[in-house]
PDB file of C-alpha atoms in Angstrom:
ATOM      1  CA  UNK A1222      94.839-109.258  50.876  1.00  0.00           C
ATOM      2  CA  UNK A1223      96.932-111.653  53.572  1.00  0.00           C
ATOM      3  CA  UNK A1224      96.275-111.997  56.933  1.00  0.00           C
ATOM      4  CA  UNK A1225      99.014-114.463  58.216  1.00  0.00           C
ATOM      5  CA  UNK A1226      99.355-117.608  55.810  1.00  0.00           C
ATOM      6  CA  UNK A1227      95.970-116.856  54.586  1.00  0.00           C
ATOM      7  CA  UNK A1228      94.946-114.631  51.132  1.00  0.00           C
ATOM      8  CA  UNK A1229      91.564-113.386  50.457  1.00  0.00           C
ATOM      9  CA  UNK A1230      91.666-114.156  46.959  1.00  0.00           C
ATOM     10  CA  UNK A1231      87.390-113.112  46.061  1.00  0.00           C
ATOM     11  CA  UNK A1232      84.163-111.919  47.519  1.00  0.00           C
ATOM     12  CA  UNK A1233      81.079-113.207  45.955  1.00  0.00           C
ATOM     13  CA  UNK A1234      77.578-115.338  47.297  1.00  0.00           C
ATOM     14  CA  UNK A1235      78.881-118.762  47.500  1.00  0.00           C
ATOM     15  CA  UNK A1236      75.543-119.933  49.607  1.00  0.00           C
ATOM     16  CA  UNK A1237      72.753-118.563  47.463  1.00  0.00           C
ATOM     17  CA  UNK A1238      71.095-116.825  50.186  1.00  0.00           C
ATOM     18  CA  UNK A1239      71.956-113.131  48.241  1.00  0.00           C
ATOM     19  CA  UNK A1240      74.512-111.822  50.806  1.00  0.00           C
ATOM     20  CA  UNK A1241      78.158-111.760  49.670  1.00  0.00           C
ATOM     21  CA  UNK A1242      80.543-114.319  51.682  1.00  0.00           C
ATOM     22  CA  UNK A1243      84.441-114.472  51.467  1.00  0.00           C
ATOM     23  CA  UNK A1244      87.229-116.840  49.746  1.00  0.00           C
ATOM     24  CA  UNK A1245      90.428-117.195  51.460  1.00  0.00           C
ATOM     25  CA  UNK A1246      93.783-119.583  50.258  1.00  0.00           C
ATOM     26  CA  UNK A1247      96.346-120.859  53.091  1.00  0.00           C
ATOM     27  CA  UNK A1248      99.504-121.121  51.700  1.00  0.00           C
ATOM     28  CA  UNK A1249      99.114-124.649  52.075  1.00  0.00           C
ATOM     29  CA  UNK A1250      96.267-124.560  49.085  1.00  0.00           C
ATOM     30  CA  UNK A1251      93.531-125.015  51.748  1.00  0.00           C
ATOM     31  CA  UNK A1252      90.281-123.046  50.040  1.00  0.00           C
ATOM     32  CA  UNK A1253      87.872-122.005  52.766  1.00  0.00           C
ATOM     33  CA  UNK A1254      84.863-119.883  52.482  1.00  0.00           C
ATOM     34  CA  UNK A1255      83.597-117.125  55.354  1.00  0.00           C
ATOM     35  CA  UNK A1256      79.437-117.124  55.257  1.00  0.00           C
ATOM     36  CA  UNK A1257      78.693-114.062  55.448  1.00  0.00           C
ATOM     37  CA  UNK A1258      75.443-112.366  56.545  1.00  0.00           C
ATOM     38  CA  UNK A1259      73.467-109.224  57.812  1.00  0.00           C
ATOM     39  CA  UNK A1260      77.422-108.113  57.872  1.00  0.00           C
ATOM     40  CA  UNK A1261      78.320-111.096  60.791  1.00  0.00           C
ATOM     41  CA  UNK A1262      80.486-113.735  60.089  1.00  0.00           C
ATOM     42  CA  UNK A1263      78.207-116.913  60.766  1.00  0.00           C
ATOM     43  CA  UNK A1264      80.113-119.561  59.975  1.00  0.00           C
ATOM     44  CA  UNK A1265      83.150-121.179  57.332  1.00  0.00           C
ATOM     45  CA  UNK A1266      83.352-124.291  55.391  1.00  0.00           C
ATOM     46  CA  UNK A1267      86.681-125.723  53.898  1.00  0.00           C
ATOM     47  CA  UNK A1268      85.744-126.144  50.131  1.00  0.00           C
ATOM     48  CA  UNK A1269      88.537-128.733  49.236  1.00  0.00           C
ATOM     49  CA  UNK A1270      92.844-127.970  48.724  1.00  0.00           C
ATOM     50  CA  UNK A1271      94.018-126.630  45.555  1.00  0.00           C
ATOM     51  CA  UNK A1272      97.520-128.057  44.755  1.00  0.00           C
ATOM     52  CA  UNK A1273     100.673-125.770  44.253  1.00  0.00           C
ATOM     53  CA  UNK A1274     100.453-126.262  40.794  1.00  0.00           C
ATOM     54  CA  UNK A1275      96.459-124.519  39.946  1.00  0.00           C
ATOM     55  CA  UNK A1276      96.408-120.975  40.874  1.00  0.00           C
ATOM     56  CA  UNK A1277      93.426-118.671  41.269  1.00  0.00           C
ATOM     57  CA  UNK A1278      91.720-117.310  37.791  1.00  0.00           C
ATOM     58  CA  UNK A1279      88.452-115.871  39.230  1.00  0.00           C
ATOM     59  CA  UNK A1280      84.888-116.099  40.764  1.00  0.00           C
ATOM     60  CA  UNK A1281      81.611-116.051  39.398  1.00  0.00           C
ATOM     61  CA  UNK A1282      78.530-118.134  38.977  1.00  0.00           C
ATOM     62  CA  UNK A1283      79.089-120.774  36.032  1.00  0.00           C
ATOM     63  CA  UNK A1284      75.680-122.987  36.534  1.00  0.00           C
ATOM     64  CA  UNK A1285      73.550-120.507  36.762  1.00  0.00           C
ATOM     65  CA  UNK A1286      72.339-121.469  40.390  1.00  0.00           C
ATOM     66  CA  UNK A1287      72.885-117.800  42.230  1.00  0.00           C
ATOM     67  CA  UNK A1288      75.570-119.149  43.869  1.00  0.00           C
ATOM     68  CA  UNK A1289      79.926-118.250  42.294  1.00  0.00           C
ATOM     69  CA  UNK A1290      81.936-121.325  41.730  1.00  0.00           C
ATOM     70  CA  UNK A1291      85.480-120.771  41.355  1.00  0.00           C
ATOM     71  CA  UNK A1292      87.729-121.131  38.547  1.00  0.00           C
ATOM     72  CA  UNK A1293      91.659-122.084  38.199  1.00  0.00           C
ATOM     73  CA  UNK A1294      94.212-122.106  36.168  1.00  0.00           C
ATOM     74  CA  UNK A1295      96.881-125.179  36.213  1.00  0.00           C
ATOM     75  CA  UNK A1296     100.630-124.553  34.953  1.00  0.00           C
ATOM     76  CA  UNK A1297     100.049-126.478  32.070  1.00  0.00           C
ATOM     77  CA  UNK A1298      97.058-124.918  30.625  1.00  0.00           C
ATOM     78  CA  UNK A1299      94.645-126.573  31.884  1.00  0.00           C
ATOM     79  CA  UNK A1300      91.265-125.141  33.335  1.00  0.00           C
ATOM     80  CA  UNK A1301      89.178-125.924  36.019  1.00  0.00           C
ATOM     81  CA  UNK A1302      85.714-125.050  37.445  1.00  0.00           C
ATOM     82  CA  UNK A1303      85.052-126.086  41.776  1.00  0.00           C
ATOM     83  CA  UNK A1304      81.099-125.930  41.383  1.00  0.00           C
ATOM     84  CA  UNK A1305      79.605-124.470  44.841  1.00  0.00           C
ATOM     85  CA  UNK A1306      76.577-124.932  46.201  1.00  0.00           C
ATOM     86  CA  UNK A1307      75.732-123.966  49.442  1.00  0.00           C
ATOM     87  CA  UNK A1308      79.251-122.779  50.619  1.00  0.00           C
ATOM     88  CA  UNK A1309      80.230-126.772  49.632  1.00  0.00           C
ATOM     89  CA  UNK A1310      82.183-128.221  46.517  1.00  0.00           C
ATOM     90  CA  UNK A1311      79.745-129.607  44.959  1.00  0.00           C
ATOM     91  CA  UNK A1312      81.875-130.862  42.012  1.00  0.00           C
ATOM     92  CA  UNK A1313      84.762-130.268  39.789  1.00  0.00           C
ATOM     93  CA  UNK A1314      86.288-130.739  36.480  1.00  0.00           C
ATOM     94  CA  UNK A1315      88.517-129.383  33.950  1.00  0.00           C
ATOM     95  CA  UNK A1316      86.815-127.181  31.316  1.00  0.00           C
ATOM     96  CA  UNK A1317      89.627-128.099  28.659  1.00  0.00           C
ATOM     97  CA  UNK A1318      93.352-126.221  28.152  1.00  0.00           C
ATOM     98  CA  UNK A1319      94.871-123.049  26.780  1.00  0.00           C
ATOM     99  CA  UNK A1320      98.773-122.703  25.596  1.00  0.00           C
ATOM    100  CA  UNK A1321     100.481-120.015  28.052  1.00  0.00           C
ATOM    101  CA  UNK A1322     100.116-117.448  25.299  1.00  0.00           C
ATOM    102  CA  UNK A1323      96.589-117.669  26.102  1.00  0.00           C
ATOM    103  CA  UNK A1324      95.273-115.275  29.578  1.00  0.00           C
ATOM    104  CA  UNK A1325      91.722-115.067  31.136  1.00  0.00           C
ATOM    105  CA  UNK A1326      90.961-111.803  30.931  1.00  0.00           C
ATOM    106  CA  UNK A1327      87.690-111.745  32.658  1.00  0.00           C
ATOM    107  CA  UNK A1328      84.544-113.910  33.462  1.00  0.00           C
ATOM    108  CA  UNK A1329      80.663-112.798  32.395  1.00  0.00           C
ATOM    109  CA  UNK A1330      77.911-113.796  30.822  1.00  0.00           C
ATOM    110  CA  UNK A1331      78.673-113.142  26.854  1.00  0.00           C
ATOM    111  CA  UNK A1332      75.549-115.130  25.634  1.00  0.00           C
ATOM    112  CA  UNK A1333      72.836-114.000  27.740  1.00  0.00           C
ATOM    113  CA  UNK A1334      72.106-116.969  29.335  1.00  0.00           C
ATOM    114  CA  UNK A1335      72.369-116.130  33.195  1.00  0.00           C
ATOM    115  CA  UNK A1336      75.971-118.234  33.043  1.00  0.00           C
ATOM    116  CA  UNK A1337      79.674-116.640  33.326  1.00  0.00           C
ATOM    117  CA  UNK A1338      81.550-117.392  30.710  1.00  0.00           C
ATOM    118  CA  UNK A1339      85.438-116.611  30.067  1.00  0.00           C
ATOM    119  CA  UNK A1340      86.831-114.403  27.954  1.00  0.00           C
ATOM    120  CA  UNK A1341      90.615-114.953  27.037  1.00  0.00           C
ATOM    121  CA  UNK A1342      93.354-112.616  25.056  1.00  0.00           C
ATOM    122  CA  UNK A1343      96.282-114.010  23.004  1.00  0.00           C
ATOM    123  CA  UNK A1344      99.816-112.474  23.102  1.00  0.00           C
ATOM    124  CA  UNK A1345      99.172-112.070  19.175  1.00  0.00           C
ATOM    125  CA  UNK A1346      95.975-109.572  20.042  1.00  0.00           C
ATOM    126  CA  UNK A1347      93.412-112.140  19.166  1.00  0.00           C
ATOM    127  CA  UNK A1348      90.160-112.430  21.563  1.00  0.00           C
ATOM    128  CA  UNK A1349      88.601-115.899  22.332  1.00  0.00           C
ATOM    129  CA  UNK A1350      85.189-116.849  24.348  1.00  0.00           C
ATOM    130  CA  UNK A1351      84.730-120.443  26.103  1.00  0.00           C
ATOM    131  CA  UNK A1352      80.931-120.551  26.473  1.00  0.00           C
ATOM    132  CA  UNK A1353      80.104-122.577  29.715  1.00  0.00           C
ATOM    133  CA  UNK A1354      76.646-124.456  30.449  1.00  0.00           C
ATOM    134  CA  UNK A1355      75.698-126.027  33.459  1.00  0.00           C
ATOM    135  CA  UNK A1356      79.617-126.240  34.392  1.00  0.00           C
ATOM    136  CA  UNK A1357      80.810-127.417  31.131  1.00  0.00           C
ATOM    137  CA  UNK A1358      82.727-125.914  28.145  1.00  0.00           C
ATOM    138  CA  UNK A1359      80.158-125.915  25.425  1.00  0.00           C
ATOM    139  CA  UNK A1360      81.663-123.579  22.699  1.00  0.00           C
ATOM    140  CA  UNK A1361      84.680-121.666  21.713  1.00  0.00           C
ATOM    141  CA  UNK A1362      84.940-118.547  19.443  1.00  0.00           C
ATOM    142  CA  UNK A1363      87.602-116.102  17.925  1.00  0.00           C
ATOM    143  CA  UNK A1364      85.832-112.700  19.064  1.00  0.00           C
ATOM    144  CA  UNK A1365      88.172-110.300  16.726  1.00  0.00           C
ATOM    145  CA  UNK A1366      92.026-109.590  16.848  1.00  0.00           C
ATOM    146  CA  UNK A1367      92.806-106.054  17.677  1.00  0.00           C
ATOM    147  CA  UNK A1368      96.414-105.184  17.988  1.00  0.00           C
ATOM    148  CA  UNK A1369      98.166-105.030  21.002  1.00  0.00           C
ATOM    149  CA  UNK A1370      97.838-101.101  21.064  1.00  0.00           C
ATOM    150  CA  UNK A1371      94.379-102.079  22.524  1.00  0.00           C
ATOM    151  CA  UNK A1372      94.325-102.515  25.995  1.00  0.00           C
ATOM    152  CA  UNK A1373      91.413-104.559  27.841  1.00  0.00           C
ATOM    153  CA  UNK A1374      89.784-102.654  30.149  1.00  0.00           C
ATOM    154  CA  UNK A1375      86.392-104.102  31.826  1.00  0.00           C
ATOM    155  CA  UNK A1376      83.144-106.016  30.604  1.00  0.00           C
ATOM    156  CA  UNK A1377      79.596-105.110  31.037  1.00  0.00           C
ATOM    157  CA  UNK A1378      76.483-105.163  29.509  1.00  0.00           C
ATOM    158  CA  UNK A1379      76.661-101.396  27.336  1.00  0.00           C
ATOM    159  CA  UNK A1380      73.247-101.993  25.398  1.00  0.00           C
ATOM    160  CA  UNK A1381      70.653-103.901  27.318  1.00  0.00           C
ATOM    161  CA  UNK A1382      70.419-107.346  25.396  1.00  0.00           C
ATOM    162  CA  UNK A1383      71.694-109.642  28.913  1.00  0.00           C
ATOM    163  CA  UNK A1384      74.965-110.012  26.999  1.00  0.00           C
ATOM    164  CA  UNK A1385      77.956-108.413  28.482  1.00  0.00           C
ATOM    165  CA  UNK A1386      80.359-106.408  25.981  1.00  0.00           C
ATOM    166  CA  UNK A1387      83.938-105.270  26.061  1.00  0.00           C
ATOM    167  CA  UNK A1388      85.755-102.087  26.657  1.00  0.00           C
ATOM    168  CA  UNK A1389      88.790-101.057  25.098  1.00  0.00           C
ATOM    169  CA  UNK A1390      90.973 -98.123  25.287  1.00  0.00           C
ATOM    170  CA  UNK A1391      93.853 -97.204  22.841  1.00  0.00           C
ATOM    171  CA  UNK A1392      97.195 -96.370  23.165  1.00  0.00           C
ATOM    172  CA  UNK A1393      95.785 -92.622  21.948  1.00  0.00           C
ATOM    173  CA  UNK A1394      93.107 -92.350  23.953  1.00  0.00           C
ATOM    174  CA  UNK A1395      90.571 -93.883  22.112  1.00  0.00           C
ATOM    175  CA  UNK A1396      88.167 -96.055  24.169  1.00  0.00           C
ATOM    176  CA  UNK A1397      85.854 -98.637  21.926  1.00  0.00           C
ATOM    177  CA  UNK A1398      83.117-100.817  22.818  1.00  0.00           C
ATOM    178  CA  UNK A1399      82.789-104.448  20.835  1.00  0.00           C
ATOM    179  CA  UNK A1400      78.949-105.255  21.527  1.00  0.00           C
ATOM    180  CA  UNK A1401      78.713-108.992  21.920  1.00  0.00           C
ATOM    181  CA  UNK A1402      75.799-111.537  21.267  1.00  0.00           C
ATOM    182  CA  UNK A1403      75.886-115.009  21.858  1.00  0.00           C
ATOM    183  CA  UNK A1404      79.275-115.185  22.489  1.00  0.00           C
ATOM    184  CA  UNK A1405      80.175-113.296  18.860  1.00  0.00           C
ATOM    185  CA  UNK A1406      81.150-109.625  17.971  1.00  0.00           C
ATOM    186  CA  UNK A1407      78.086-108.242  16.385  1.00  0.00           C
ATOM    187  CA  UNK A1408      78.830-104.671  16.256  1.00  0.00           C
ATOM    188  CA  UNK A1409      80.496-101.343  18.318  1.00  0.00           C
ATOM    189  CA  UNK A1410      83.377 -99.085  17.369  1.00  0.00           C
ATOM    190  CA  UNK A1411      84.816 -96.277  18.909  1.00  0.00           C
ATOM    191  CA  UNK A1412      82.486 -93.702  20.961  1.00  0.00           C
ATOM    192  CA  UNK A1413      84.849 -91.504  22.644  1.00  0.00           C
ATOM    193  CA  UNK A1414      88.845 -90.408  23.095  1.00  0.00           C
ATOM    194  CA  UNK A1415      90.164 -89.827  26.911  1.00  0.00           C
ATOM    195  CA  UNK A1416      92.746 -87.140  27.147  1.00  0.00           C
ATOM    196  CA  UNK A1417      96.187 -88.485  29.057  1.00  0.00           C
ATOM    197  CA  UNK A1418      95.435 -86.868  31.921  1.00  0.00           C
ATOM    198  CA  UNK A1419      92.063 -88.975  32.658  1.00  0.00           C
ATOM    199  CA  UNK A1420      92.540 -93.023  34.002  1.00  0.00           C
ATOM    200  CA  UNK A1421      89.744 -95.526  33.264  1.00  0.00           C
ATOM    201  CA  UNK A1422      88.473 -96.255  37.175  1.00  0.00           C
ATOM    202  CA  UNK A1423      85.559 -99.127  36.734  1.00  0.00           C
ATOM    203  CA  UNK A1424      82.128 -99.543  34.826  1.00  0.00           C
ATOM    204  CA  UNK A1425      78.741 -99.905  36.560  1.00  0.00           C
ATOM    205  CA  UNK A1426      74.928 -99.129  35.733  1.00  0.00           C
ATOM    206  CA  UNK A1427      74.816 -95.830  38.101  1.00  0.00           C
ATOM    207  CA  UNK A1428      71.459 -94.429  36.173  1.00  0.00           C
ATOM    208  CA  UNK A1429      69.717 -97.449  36.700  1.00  0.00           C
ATOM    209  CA  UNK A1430      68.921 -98.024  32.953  1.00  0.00           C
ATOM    210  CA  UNK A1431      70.254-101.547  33.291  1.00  0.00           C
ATOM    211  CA  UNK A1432      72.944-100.916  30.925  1.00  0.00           C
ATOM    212  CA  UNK A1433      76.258 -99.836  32.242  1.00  0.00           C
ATOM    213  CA  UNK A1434      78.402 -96.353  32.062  1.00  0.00           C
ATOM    214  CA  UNK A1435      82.143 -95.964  32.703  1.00  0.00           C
ATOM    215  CA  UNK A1436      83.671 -93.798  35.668  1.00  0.00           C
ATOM    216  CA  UNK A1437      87.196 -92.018  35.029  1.00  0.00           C
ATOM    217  CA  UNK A1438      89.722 -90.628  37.365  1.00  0.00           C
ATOM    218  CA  UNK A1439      91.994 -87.500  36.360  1.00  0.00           C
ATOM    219  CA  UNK A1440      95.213 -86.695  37.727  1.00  0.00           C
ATOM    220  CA  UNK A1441      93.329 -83.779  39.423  1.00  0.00           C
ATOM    221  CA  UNK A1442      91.225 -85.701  41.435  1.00  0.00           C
ATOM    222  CA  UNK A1443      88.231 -84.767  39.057  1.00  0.00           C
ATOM    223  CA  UNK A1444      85.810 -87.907  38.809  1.00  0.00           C
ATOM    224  CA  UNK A1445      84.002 -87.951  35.585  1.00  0.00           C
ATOM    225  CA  UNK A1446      80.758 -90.404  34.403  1.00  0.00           C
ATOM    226  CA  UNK A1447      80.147 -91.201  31.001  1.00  0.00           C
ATOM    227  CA  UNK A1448      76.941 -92.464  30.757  1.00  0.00           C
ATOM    228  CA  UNK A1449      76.640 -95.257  27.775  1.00  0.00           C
ATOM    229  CA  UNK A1450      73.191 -95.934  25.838  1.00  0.00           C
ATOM    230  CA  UNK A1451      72.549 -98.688  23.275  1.00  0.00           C
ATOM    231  CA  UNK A1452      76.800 -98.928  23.415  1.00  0.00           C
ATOM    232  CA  UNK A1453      77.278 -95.252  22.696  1.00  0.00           C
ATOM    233  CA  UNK A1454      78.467 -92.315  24.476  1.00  0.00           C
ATOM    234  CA  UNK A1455      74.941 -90.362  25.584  1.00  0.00           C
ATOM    235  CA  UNK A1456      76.599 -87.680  28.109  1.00  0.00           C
ATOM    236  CA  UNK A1457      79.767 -86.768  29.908  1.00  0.00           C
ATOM    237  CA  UNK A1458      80.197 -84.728  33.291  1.00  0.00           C
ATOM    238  CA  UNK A1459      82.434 -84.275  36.049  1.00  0.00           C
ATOM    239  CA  UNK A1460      80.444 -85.831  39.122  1.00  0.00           C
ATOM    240  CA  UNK A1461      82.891 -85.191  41.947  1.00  0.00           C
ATOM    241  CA  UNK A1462      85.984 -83.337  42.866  1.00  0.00           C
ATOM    242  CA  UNK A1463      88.871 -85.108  45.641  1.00  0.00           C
ATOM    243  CA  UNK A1464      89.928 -82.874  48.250  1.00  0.00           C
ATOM    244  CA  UNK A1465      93.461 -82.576  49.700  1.00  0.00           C
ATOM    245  CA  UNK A1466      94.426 -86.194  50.246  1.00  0.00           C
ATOM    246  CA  UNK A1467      91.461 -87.791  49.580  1.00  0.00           C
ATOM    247  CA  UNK A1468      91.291 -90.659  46.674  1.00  0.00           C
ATOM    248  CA  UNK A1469      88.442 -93.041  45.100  1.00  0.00           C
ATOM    249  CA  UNK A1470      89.833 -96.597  46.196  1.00  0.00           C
ATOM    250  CA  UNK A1471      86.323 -98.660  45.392  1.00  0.00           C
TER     251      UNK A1471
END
């Protein structure tokens, strides 16, 4: 989102205090963040000027100190964390470097250790983790290599171990979950096949089981949950139906 010269480029707790604040990028690579809380804005703090050449990869908390730290990508490869503590740069370094064929795909926490770490896909197909500790790259692994018929879809934790998994859907249909354990594919397959007419729309824990289920959109306006135990497919059911003009957005 832009207002003026300015892009909102993530939302996340950058102060620790549990209420989400705002990031925002001036065209001039100025990084400020908006403290938000009890819905007020209560104040704003220039974190530090990102040059032309890094460009925003994503938010999330990479020191495990309930506060997001922000990560970027430069031109040539290289990564970079901007620790934040207390809506302040409290450091920053580069992680290490990827070739271009190489894109972050998401951030989460793939080893159960209360840290985001990123999860990269090849052109080739072939899936990568960078474990990060306390701000610092402290592993690498090839995850698996499915072929590029496989699209990416969203990560969450599908089975309850504190390790976040992946979601996949095929070109056919076919959705598949790879269950993940400290940082390494340790089992999953296919559970399910979406008809054409149905879009993957986001995943979330909405039973409360603290493992997370996966809500799709059809062309109808139908909104369906499928509700995901131990990384399988427990139940299926159309929740909701749009009226008219109406459409989920969030």
């Amino acid at each position: 989102m832009r207002n003026n010269l300015w892009d909102l480029i993530a939302t996340n707790d950058y102060t620790g205090d549990g209420h989400a604040d705002v990031l925002w990028q001036h065209a001039d690579g100025k990084v400020l963040v908006w403290d938000i809380r009890g819905g007020a804005l209560v104040g704003s703090s220039l974190l530090a000027v990102a040059p032309d050449e890094w460009r925003f990869a994503d938010s999330n908390n990479f020191t495990g100190d309930a506060q997001a730290d922000v990560l970027w990508r430069h031109d040539d490869g290289r990564v970079a964390l901007w620790e934040v503590s207390d809506g302040a740069l409290a450091a920053s370094a580069v992680l290490g470097r990827a070739s271009a064929s190489w894109q972050i795909r998401d951030t989460n926490d793939f080893n159960a250790d209360g840290q985001a770490d990123i999860l990269w896909r090849n052109d080739d197909g072939r899936v990568s983790i960078w474990q990060i500790n306390d701000g610092a790259l402290t592993a690498t692994s090839l995850v698996g290599s499915p072929s590029n018929a496989w699209r990416f879809l969203d990560t969450i934790d599908f089975n309850g171990d504190g390790s976040d998994d992946i979601l996949w859907q095929h070109n056919d249909g076919r959705v598949a979950i790879w269950e993940i354990s400290d940082g390494a594919l340790v089992g999953g397959g296919v559970i399910a096949q979406a008809r054409s007419s149905w879009s993957f729309w986001e995943t979330r824990d909405f039973d409360g089981d603290g493992q997370g289920d996966i809500l799709w959109i059809n062309t109808d306006g139908r909104a369906a949950l499928w509700k995901i135990d131990d990384a399988t497919l427990a139940n299926s059911s159309v929740i909701a139906q749009a009226l008219g003009a109406w459409g989920l957005i969030a």
